[in-house]
Amino acid sequence: MSTKAYGFGVFISSRDDYFHPPTVFTSRLMPPISPQQLSQEAQKILRKNTWEGRYTVPSPNLYPYQWNWDSGFVAMGFAHFDVKRAMLELESLFQGQWDNGMLPHIIFHSKKREGYFPGPSYWESDRVATAPKAVDTSGITQPPVHGFILERIFDLHRNSDEVRGFVEKFYSKVVRLHRYLYEYRDPQREGLVFIFHPWASGRDNSPLWDDLVKTISIKPGDIPPYKRYDNLKADPSERPSDRDYDIYVYLMELGKRHHYNGKEIAKESPFLVQDTLFNAMLIRSNEALIRLGAEFGIDTLELQDWNAQSKRSFEEKLWVEALGTYAPYDIQNKRHIALKEIGAYTALYAGVPSSERATKLKDYIELLADRPDGFRVMPSFDPDHWIFNPRKYWKGPIWPQMNWLLYQGLDRYGFKGTANRVKSDFLDLVDKLGFHEYFDPRKSVADQLEHGYGGDHFSWTAAVVLDFITNS
Ligand code: 2M8
């Protein structure tokens, strides 16, 4: 057995057969922080980021509304210490669900109308017949994590009548979301649904989208004037560029023109992508709903059909042999976006890869972790690509929820050592650099920093810490 030091945390080596989870996260600059202290801090953050007692904002200053997949992870975090708030989190999120089943990426519960772009006045959901009347929302969605979050809450509280009752009742809302995706976002009935906006991928300015968005030319008058706030509140060098934002607005306007109707958008949008992460989340959530359906005696035939087709298509269409991984598919230009990027690795959590492909995915993560130039795993983008940027938002940093998804996937395939490496790298970063939005993956650099990147006291960072610590 060998012992390795990752950053300032000392952990036992990651080989599958002899990994032991750490009990204390140590830091050279700070006194050691115990898991109990980290967990208390995480609980405090989730409580503090809860507004009006019923929903949680990702970060009060930077993102002052309720976000779709953030709230999924937040509900999981709350389930560890206040399951009523976990249920309320999901209920307030689904208050924004449209009549056609679409679940928007932002729910604007808050009366606060300034300080985030694009706020409700840009999306104009009140002009869309299927949008809810009681609350303004955006017009695009985000990765569908809610099925497996519901399953997680159920698993943690399976003996509680209240939780069982909630899960049984809530179940149909998630099924409606999936039905929407298959009906409106899969015109060729392939089982792979498309997104029409980078924000819907959850990985806004990932290099994945760079070439594709270069094909979009914006003429004067195509987009309305707008004012960004994000680059005033976070270091602009860590945020997307102005050109990125012009594209975001352009695609938002396109969606608006079609009342966000996926079928119409599919005919016109230059950005139409069958994304890896998005479809992996859908598959894993289908699976969770099938399992929960069996618990409650609900007919799941429709879900089983969807899922069998989605898994098959994912495996057949999105795998790129030359890359040794999966890649999103650009529908308009009929090609893979063949870059190595973290979304592909979440296919493990969805149980998609054959064991041979799964081993390839795992080996790459191990290679990254063992390199002499020293990365914590897993950077959100290929560190060997010239465009990799370890500080810039989705172009390289480590993201909390992505490490959680990766951990689950590796664990599912029995790669316990690699899974624990992904987990302990993340906990080490939080211990050392705080509950930030994202982190520098370079060990030598991160070890000299005093904080992470983006927003601080970040909700999903707290949620992932709670789940990791409670389940280790
Ligand atoms: C980031 O995205 C928002 C737009 O949705 C933004 O930059 O303004 C992404 O990291 C996204 O995945 C996340 O859900 C959101 C809130 O944390 O921030």
Coordinates of C-alpha atoms and ligand atoms in Angstrom, one line a residue:
M1 CA 0.0 0.0 0.0
S2 CA 1.3 3.5 -0.8
T3 CA 0.3 6.8 0.7
K4 CA 0.0 9.9 -1.5
A5 CA -0.5 13.5 -0.7
Y6 CA -3.1 15.3 -2.7
G7 CA -2.7 19.0 -2.2
F8 CA -2.4 19.4 1.6
G9 CA -4.8 16.6 2.4
V10 CA -3.1 13.2 3.0
F11 CA -5.1 10.3 1.8
I12 CA -4.4 6.6 1.4
S13 CA -3.6 5.5 -2.2
S14 CA -6.5 5.2 -4.6
R15 CA -6.1 1.5 -5.7
D16 CA -9.5 -0.1 -5.7
D17 CA -8.7 -2.9 -3.4
Y18 CA -7.2 -1.0 -0.5
F19 CA -8.8 2.4 -0.4
H20 CA -9.8 3.7 3.0
P21 CA -11.9 6.9 3.2
P22 CA -10.2 9.8 5.0
T23 CA -11.6 10.7 8.4
V24 CA -9.9 14.1 8.7
F25 CA -9.3 16.7 6.0
T26 CA -6.1 18.5 6.8
S27 CA -4.7 21.7 5.5
R28 CA -1.2 23.1 5.8
L29 CA -2.3 26.7 6.3
M30 CA -5.4 26.1 8.4
P31 CA -6.0 23.9 11.3
P32 CA -7.6 20.5 10.3
I33 CA -11.3 20.7 9.7
S34 CA -13.3 17.7 10.8
P35 CA -16.1 16.3 8.6
Q36 CA -18.5 17.4 11.4
Q37 CA -17.3 21.0 11.1
L38 CA -17.6 20.9 7.3
S39 CA -21.1 19.4 7.6
Q40 CA -22.2 22.1 10.0
E41 CA -20.8 24.8 7.8
A42 CA -22.7 23.3 4.8
Q43 CA -26.0 23.2 6.7
K44 CA -25.5 26.9 7.7
I45 CA -25.0 27.8 4.0
L46 CA -28.1 26.0 2.9
R47 CA -30.2 27.6 5.6
K48 CA -28.8 31.1 4.8
N49 CA -29.4 30.7 1.1
T50 CA -33.0 29.8 1.7
W51 CA -35.4 32.6 0.8
E52 CA -39.0 33.1 1.9
G53 CA -38.6 29.8 3.8
R54 CA -39.2 27.6 0.8
Y55 CA -36.6 27.8 -2.0
T56 CA -32.8 28.1 -2.1
V57 CA -30.8 30.4 -4.3
P58 CA -27.4 29.1 -5.7
S59 CA -25.6 32.2 -4.4
P60 CA -27.6 35.2 -3.0
N61 CA -25.4 37.8 -4.7
L62 CA -24.6 36.2 -8.1
Y63 CA -27.7 34.1 -8.7
P64 CA -30.6 35.5 -6.8
Y65 CA -33.4 33.2 -8.0
Q66 CA -34.2 29.5 -7.9
W67 CA -32.2 27.4 -10.4
N68 CA -33.4 24.1 -11.8
W69 CA -30.6 21.5 -11.3
D70 CA -29.0 23.5 -8.5
S71 CA -32.2 23.0 -6.5
G72 CA -32.2 19.3 -7.2
F73 CA -28.8 18.9 -5.5
V74 CA -29.9 21.3 -2.8
A75 CA -32.9 19.1 -2.0
M76 CA -30.5 16.2 -1.7
G77 CA -28.4 18.2 0.8
F78 CA -31.4 19.2 2.9
A79 CA -32.6 15.6 2.9
H80 CA -29.6 14.9 5.3
F81 CA -30.8 17.2 8.0
D82 CA -34.2 18.7 7.2
V83 CA -36.3 16.5 4.9
K84 CA -39.3 18.9 5.1
R85 CA -37.2 21.6 3.5
A86 CA -36.0 19.1 0.9
M87 CA -39.5 18.4 -0.1
L88 CA -40.4 22.0 -0.1
E89 CA -37.4 22.8 -2.3
L90 CA -38.7 20.4 -5.0
E91 CA -42.3 21.7 -4.6
S92 CA -41.3 25.3 -5.1
L93 CA -39.1 24.4 -8.1
F94 CA -42.0 22.5 -9.8
Q95 CA -44.3 25.5 -9.2
G96 CA -42.5 26.8 -12.3
Q97 CA -43.4 23.8 -14.4
W98 CA -45.2 24.6 -17.6
D99 CA -48.5 23.0 -18.7
N100 CA -46.6 21.0 -21.3
G101 CA -44.3 19.6 -18.7
M102 CA -41.2 21.8 -19.3
L103 CA -39.3 22.7 -16.2
P104 CA -37.6 26.1 -16.6
H105 CA -34.0 26.7 -15.7
I106 CA -34.8 29.6 -13.5
I107 CA -37.9 30.3 -11.4
F108 CA -38.2 34.0 -10.5
H109 CA -40.1 33.7 -7.2
S110 CA -38.3 36.6 -5.7
K111 CA -39.7 40.1 -6.1
K112 CA -36.1 41.2 -6.5
R113 CA -36.1 42.3 -10.1
E114 CA -32.6 43.6 -10.6
G115 CA -29.1 42.3 -10.3
Y116 CA -29.2 39.3 -12.6
F117 CA -29.3 39.2 -16.4
P118 CA -31.4 37.9 -18.0
G119 CA -34.2 38.5 -15.4
P120 CA -37.9 37.8 -16.0
S121 CA -38.6 40.8 -18.2
Y122 CA -36.2 39.4 -20.8
W123 CA -37.7 35.9 -21.0
E124 CA -41.4 37.1 -21.2
S125 CA -42.8 33.9 -20.0
D126 CA -46.0 35.7 -19.1
R127 CA -46.7 35.8 -22.9
V128 CA -46.5 32.1 -23.3
A129 CA -49.9 30.3 -22.9
T130 CA -48.4 27.1 -21.3
A131 CA -46.3 29.0 -18.7
P132 CA -47.5 29.2 -15.1
K133 CA -49.5 32.3 -14.2
A134 CA -48.4 32.5 -10.6
V135 CA -44.7 32.9 -11.2
D136 CA -42.4 34.2 -13.9
T137 CA -39.8 31.7 -15.3
S138 CA -37.2 31.4 -18.0
G139 CA -38.0 29.6 -21.2
I140 CA -35.3 26.9 -21.4
T141 CA -34.6 23.9 -19.2
Q142 CA -31.6 22.3 -17.5
P143 CA -30.3 18.7 -17.0
P144 CA -33.1 16.6 -15.6
V145 CA -31.7 15.4 -12.3
H146 CA -35.0 15.3 -10.4
G147 CA -35.8 11.6 -10.9
F148 CA -32.7 10.4 -9.2
I149 CA -32.9 13.2 -6.5
L150 CA -36.4 12.0 -5.7
E151 CA -35.0 8.4 -5.4
R152 CA -32.2 9.7 -3.2
I153 CA -34.6 11.4 -0.8
F154 CA -36.8 8.2 -0.8
D155 CA -33.8 6.0 -0.1
L156 CA -32.7 8.2 2.8
H157 CA -36.2 8.2 4.4
R158 CA -37.9 5.1 3.2
N159 CA -39.5 4.4 6.6
S160 CA -41.1 7.8 6.8
D161 CA -44.8 7.8 5.8
E162 CA -44.6 11.5 5.1
V163 CA -41.7 11.1 2.6
R164 CA -43.3 8.0 1.0
G165 CA -46.5 10.0 0.5
F166 CA -44.6 13.0 -0.9
V167 CA -42.6 10.8 -3.4
E168 CA -45.7 9.0 -4.6
K169 CA -47.5 12.2 -5.2
F170 CA -44.6 14.1 -6.7
Y171 CA -43.6 11.3 -9.1
S172 CA -46.0 12.3 -11.9
K173 CA -44.5 15.8 -12.1
V174 CA -41.1 14.3 -13.0
V175 CA -42.7 11.9 -15.5
R176 CA -44.4 14.9 -17.1
L177 CA -41.1 16.6 -17.5
H178 CA -39.6 13.5 -19.2
R179 CA -42.7 13.1 -21.4
Y180 CA -42.2 16.8 -22.5
L181 CA -38.5 16.1 -23.4
Y182 CA -39.3 13.0 -25.5
E183 CA -42.3 14.7 -27.2
Y184 CA -40.8 18.1 -28.0
R185 CA -37.1 17.6 -28.0
D186 CA -36.7 14.4 -30.0
P187 CA -38.1 15.0 -33.5
Q188 CA -36.5 11.9 -35.0
R189 CA -37.7 9.7 -32.1
E190 CA -34.2 8.5 -31.4
G191 CA -34.4 8.6 -27.7
L192 CA -31.8 11.4 -27.5
V193 CA -33.3 14.8 -26.7
F194 CA -31.8 18.1 -27.9
I195 CA -31.1 21.4 -26.2
F196 CA -31.2 24.7 -28.1
H197 CA -29.2 26.9 -25.7
P198 CA -25.8 26.4 -24.0
W199 CA -27.3 27.4 -20.6
A200 CA -29.6 24.3 -20.9
S201 CA -26.5 22.1 -20.8
G202 CA -25.6 23.5 -17.4
R203 CA -22.0 24.0 -18.8
D204 CA -22.6 27.5 -20.3
N205 CA -19.3 28.4 -21.9
S206 CA -17.8 25.0 -22.3
P207 CA -15.3 24.8 -25.2
L208 CA -17.8 22.2 -26.6
W209 CA -19.9 25.0 -27.9
D210 CA -17.2 27.3 -29.2
D211 CA -17.0 26.2 -32.8
L212 CA -20.7 25.8 -33.1
V213 CA -21.5 29.3 -31.8
K214 CA -18.9 30.7 -34.2
T215 CA -21.2 29.7 -37.0
I216 CA -23.9 32.1 -35.7
S217 CA -23.5 35.6 -37.1
I218 CA -25.3 38.3 -35.2
K219 CA -26.4 41.3 -37.3
P220 CA -27.2 44.7 -35.8
G221 CA -30.7 44.7 -34.4
D222 CA -30.7 40.9 -33.9
I223 CA -30.4 41.2 -30.2
P224 CA -31.8 43.9 -27.8
P225 CA -29.5 46.0 -25.6
Y226 CA -28.7 44.3 -22.3
K227 CA -26.5 44.8 -19.3
R228 CA -24.5 42.1 -17.6
Y229 CA -24.2 41.9 -13.8
D230 CA -22.3 38.6 -13.5
N231 CA -19.0 40.1 -14.4
L232 CA -19.4 42.9 -11.8
K233 CA -20.1 40.4 -9.1
A234 CA -17.5 37.8 -9.9
D235 CA -14.0 38.2 -11.4
P236 CA -14.7 38.9 -15.1
S237 CA -11.6 36.9 -16.1
E238 CA -13.3 33.8 -14.7
R239 CA -16.7 34.5 -16.4
P240 CA -17.9 33.9 -20.0
S241 CA -17.0 36.5 -22.6
D242 CA -19.2 39.3 -24.0
R243 CA -19.4 37.4 -27.3
D244 CA -20.7 34.3 -25.4
Y245 CA -23.4 36.5 -23.9
D246 CA -24.4 37.9 -27.3
I247 CA -25.0 34.3 -28.4
Y248 CA -26.9 33.5 -25.2
V249 CA -29.2 36.5 -25.9
Y250 CA -29.5 35.6 -29.6
L251 CA -30.7 32.1 -28.8
M252 CA -33.0 33.3 -26.0
E253 CA -34.6 35.7 -28.6
L254 CA -35.0 32.8 -31.0
G255 CA -36.7 30.8 -28.4
K256 CA -38.9 33.7 -27.4
R257 CA -40.1 34.2 -31.0
H258 CA -41.3 30.6 -31.0
H259 CA -42.8 30.8 -27.6
Y260 CA -40.1 28.3 -26.6
N261 CA -41.9 25.6 -28.5
G262 CA -39.2 22.9 -29.1
K263 CA -40.8 21.6 -32.3
E264 CA -40.7 25.0 -34.0
I265 CA -37.2 25.8 -32.6
A266 CA -35.9 22.6 -34.1
K267 CA -36.7 23.8 -37.6
E268 CA -34.7 27.0 -37.2
S269 CA -32.1 27.0 -34.4
P270 CA -28.4 26.9 -35.4
F271 CA -27.7 25.5 -31.9
L272 CA -29.4 22.1 -31.7
V273 CA -27.3 19.6 -29.7
Q274 CA -27.9 16.1 -28.3
D275 CA -25.8 16.6 -25.2
T276 CA -24.0 13.9 -23.2
L277 CA -24.7 15.2 -19.7
F278 CA -28.3 16.1 -20.4
N279 CA -29.1 12.7 -21.9
A280 CA -27.2 10.8 -19.2
M281 CA -29.2 12.6 -16.5
L282 CA -32.4 11.8 -18.3
I283 CA -31.5 8.1 -18.5
R284 CA -30.4 7.9 -14.9
S285 CA -33.6 9.7 -13.8
N286 CA -35.8 7.4 -16.0
E287 CA -34.1 4.5 -14.2
A288 CA -34.9 6.1 -10.8
L289 CA -38.5 6.5 -11.8
I290 CA -38.8 2.9 -12.9
R291 CA -37.4 1.8 -9.6
L292 CA -39.7 4.1 -7.6
G293 CA -42.7 3.1 -9.8
A294 CA -42.1 -0.6 -8.7
E295 CA -42.1 0.5 -5.1
F296 CA -45.5 2.2 -5.5
G297 CA -47.1 -0.2 -7.9
I298 CA -47.1 2.4 -10.7
D299 CA -47.1 1.2 -14.3
T300 CA -43.7 2.1 -15.8
L301 CA -44.0 0.6 -19.3
E302 CA -43.7 4.0 -21.0
L303 CA -40.6 4.8 -19.0
Q304 CA -39.0 1.4 -19.7
D305 CA -39.5 1.9 -23.4
W306 CA -38.1 5.4 -23.4
N307 CA -35.1 4.3 -21.4
A308 CA -34.2 1.2 -23.4
Q309 CA -34.1 3.3 -26.5
S310 CA -32.2 6.2 -24.9
K311 CA -29.5 3.9 -23.5
R312 CA -29.1 2.1 -26.9
S313 CA -28.9 5.4 -28.9
F314 CA -26.5 7.0 -26.4
E315 CA -24.2 4.0 -26.6
E316 CA -24.4 3.7 -30.4
K317 CA -24.5 7.3 -31.5
L318 CA -22.6 9.3 -28.9
W319 CA -19.5 7.1 -28.6
V320 CA -16.4 8.4 -30.5
E321 CA -13.8 5.7 -30.8
A322 CA -11.0 8.0 -31.8
L323 CA -11.6 10.1 -28.7
G324 CA -12.1 7.1 -26.4
T325 CA -15.2 8.7 -24.9
Y326 CA -18.7 10.0 -25.7
A327 CA -19.3 13.4 -27.3
P328 CA -22.4 15.6 -27.9
Y329 CA -23.9 15.5 -31.4
D330 CA -24.5 18.7 -33.3
I331 CA -27.7 18.0 -35.2
Q332 CA -27.6 20.9 -37.7
N333 CA -24.0 20.2 -38.8
K334 CA -24.4 16.5 -38.5
R335 CA -21.3 15.8 -36.5
H336 CA -19.9 15.0 -33.1
I337 CA -18.4 17.7 -31.0
A338 CA -15.4 15.6 -30.6
L339 CA -13.7 17.0 -27.5
K340 CA -12.8 15.4 -24.2
E341 CA -15.1 16.9 -21.6
I342 CA -16.6 16.0 -18.3
G343 CA -20.2 15.6 -19.4
A344 CA -19.3 12.3 -21.2
Y345 CA -18.1 10.7 -18.0
T346 CA -21.5 11.0 -16.4
A347 CA -22.7 8.2 -18.7
L348 CA -21.2 5.9 -16.0
Y349 CA -23.9 7.1 -13.6
A350 CA -26.6 6.4 -16.2
G351 CA -25.2 2.8 -16.5
V352 CA -24.7 3.3 -20.3
P353 CA -21.2 2.1 -21.1
S354 CA -20.2 -1.5 -21.6
S355 CA -17.6 -2.7 -19.0
E356 CA -14.9 -2.2 -21.7
R357 CA -15.9 1.4 -22.4
A358 CA -16.4 2.1 -18.7
T359 CA -12.8 0.9 -18.0
K360 CA -11.5 3.3 -20.7
L361 CA -13.4 6.2 -19.0
K362 CA -12.0 5.2 -15.6
D363 CA -8.5 4.8 -16.9
Y364 CA -8.5 8.3 -18.3
I365 CA -9.5 9.8 -15.0
E366 CA -6.7 7.8 -13.3
L367 CA -4.2 9.0 -15.9
L368 CA -5.1 12.6 -15.2
A369 CA -4.8 12.1 -11.5
D370 CA -1.4 10.4 -11.7
R371 CA 0.2 12.9 -14.1
P372 CA 3.4 14.5 -12.9
D373 CA 2.0 18.0 -13.7
G374 CA -0.6 17.2 -11.0
F375 CA -4.3 17.6 -11.4
R376 CA -7.0 17.1 -8.9
V377 CA -9.8 15.2 -10.6
M378 CA -11.8 15.9 -12.5
P379 CA -11.2 19.1 -14.6
S380 CA -14.3 20.0 -16.5
F381 CA -12.3 20.1 -19.8
D382 CA -9.4 18.4 -21.4
P383 CA -6.2 19.9 -19.9
D384 CA -4.2 18.9 -23.0
H385 CA -6.3 21.0 -25.3
W386 CA -5.0 24.5 -26.1
I387 CA -8.3 26.0 -25.0
F388 CA -8.2 24.6 -21.5
N389 CA -8.4 27.3 -18.9
P390 CA -8.2 26.2 -15.3
R391 CA -9.7 29.4 -14.0
K392 CA -12.4 30.2 -16.4
Y393 CA -15.8 28.9 -15.6
W394 CA -16.7 25.8 -17.7
K395 CA -13.4 25.7 -19.6
G396 CA -11.4 23.7 -17.0
P397 CA -12.2 24.1 -13.3
I398 CA -13.5 21.4 -11.0
W399 CA -17.3 21.7 -10.3
P400 CA -18.9 20.2 -7.2
Q401 CA -22.0 18.6 -8.7
M402 CA -19.9 17.1 -11.5
N403 CA -17.6 15.4 -9.1
W404 CA -20.7 14.0 -7.3
L405 CA -22.1 12.6 -10.5
L406 CA -18.7 11.1 -11.4
Y407 CA -18.3 9.6 -8.0
Q408 CA -21.7 7.9 -8.3
G409 CA -20.9 6.5 -11.8
L410 CA -17.5 5.2 -10.8
D411 CA -18.9 3.6 -7.7
R412 CA -21.7 2.0 -9.8
Y413 CA -19.2 0.2 -12.0
G414 CA -17.1 -0.9 -9.0
F415 CA -14.2 1.5 -9.5
K416 CA -14.2 2.3 -5.8
G417 CA -10.7 3.7 -5.7
T418 CA -11.1 6.1 -8.5
A419 CA -14.5 7.1 -7.1
N420 CA -13.0 7.9 -3.7
R421 CA -10.2 9.9 -5.4
V422 CA -12.8 12.1 -7.1
K423 CA -14.6 12.5 -3.8
S424 CA -11.6 13.3 -1.7
D425 CA -10.1 15.7 -4.2
F426 CA -13.3 17.7 -4.0
L427 CA -13.5 17.6 -0.2
D428 CA -9.9 18.6 0.0
L429 CA -10.6 21.6 -2.1
V430 CA -13.5 22.7 -0.1
D431 CA -11.6 22.2 3.1
K432 CA -8.8 24.3 1.9
L433 CA -10.5 26.9 -0.3
G434 CA -14.0 27.3 1.0
F435 CA -17.5 26.5 -0.3
H436 CA -17.0 28.1 -3.7
E437 CA -18.7 27.6 -7.0
Y438 CA -15.8 26.0 -8.8
F439 CA -12.1 25.3 -8.2
D440 CA -8.7 25.3 -9.9
P441 CA -7.7 21.7 -10.8
R442 CA -4.0 22.3 -10.8
K443 CA -2.6 21.1 -7.5
S444 CA 0.4 23.3 -7.4
V445 CA -1.7 26.4 -8.1
A446 CA -4.7 25.6 -5.9
D447 CA -2.4 24.8 -3.0
Q448 CA -1.2 28.4 -3.1
L449 CA -4.6 30.0 -3.4
E450 CA -6.7 31.2 -0.5
H451 CA -10.1 30.7 -2.0
G452 CA -11.9 29.0 -4.9
Y453 CA -13.5 30.7 -7.9
G454 CA -16.9 32.3 -8.7
G455 CA -19.5 32.7 -6.0
D456 CA -18.8 31.9 -2.4
H457 CA -21.1 30.1 0.2
F458 CA -22.4 28.2 -2.8
S459 CA -25.5 26.0 -2.3
W460 CA -24.7 23.0 -4.4
T461 CA -21.2 22.9 -3.0
A462 CA -22.7 22.7 0.5
A463 CA -25.2 20.0 -0.7
V464 CA -22.5 17.8 -2.2
V465 CA -20.3 18.1 0.9
L466 CA -23.2 17.0 3.0
D467 CA -24.0 14.0 0.9
F468 CA -20.4 12.9 0.5
I469 CA -19.7 13.3 4.2
T470 CA -22.8 11.6 5.4
N471 CA -22.3 8.6 3.0
S472 CA -18.6 8.0 3.4
Ligands
2M8_1 C1 -24.4 28.9 -14.3 O1 -25.3 29.4 -15.3 C2 -26.1 30.6 -15.2 C3 -27.1 30.6 -16.3 O2 -28.0 29.5 -16.1 C4 -25.2 31.8 -15.3 O3 -24.0 31.8 -15.5 O4 -25.8 32.9 -15.2 C5 -24.1 27.4 -14.6 O5 -23.0 27.0 -13.9 C6 -25.3 26.6 -14.3 O6 -25.0 25.2 -14.5 C7 -25.9 26.8 -12.9 O7 -27.1 26.1 -12.8 C8 -26.1 28.3 -12.6 C9 -26.5 28.6 -11.2 O8 -25.5 27.9 -10.3 O9 -24.9 29.0 -12.9

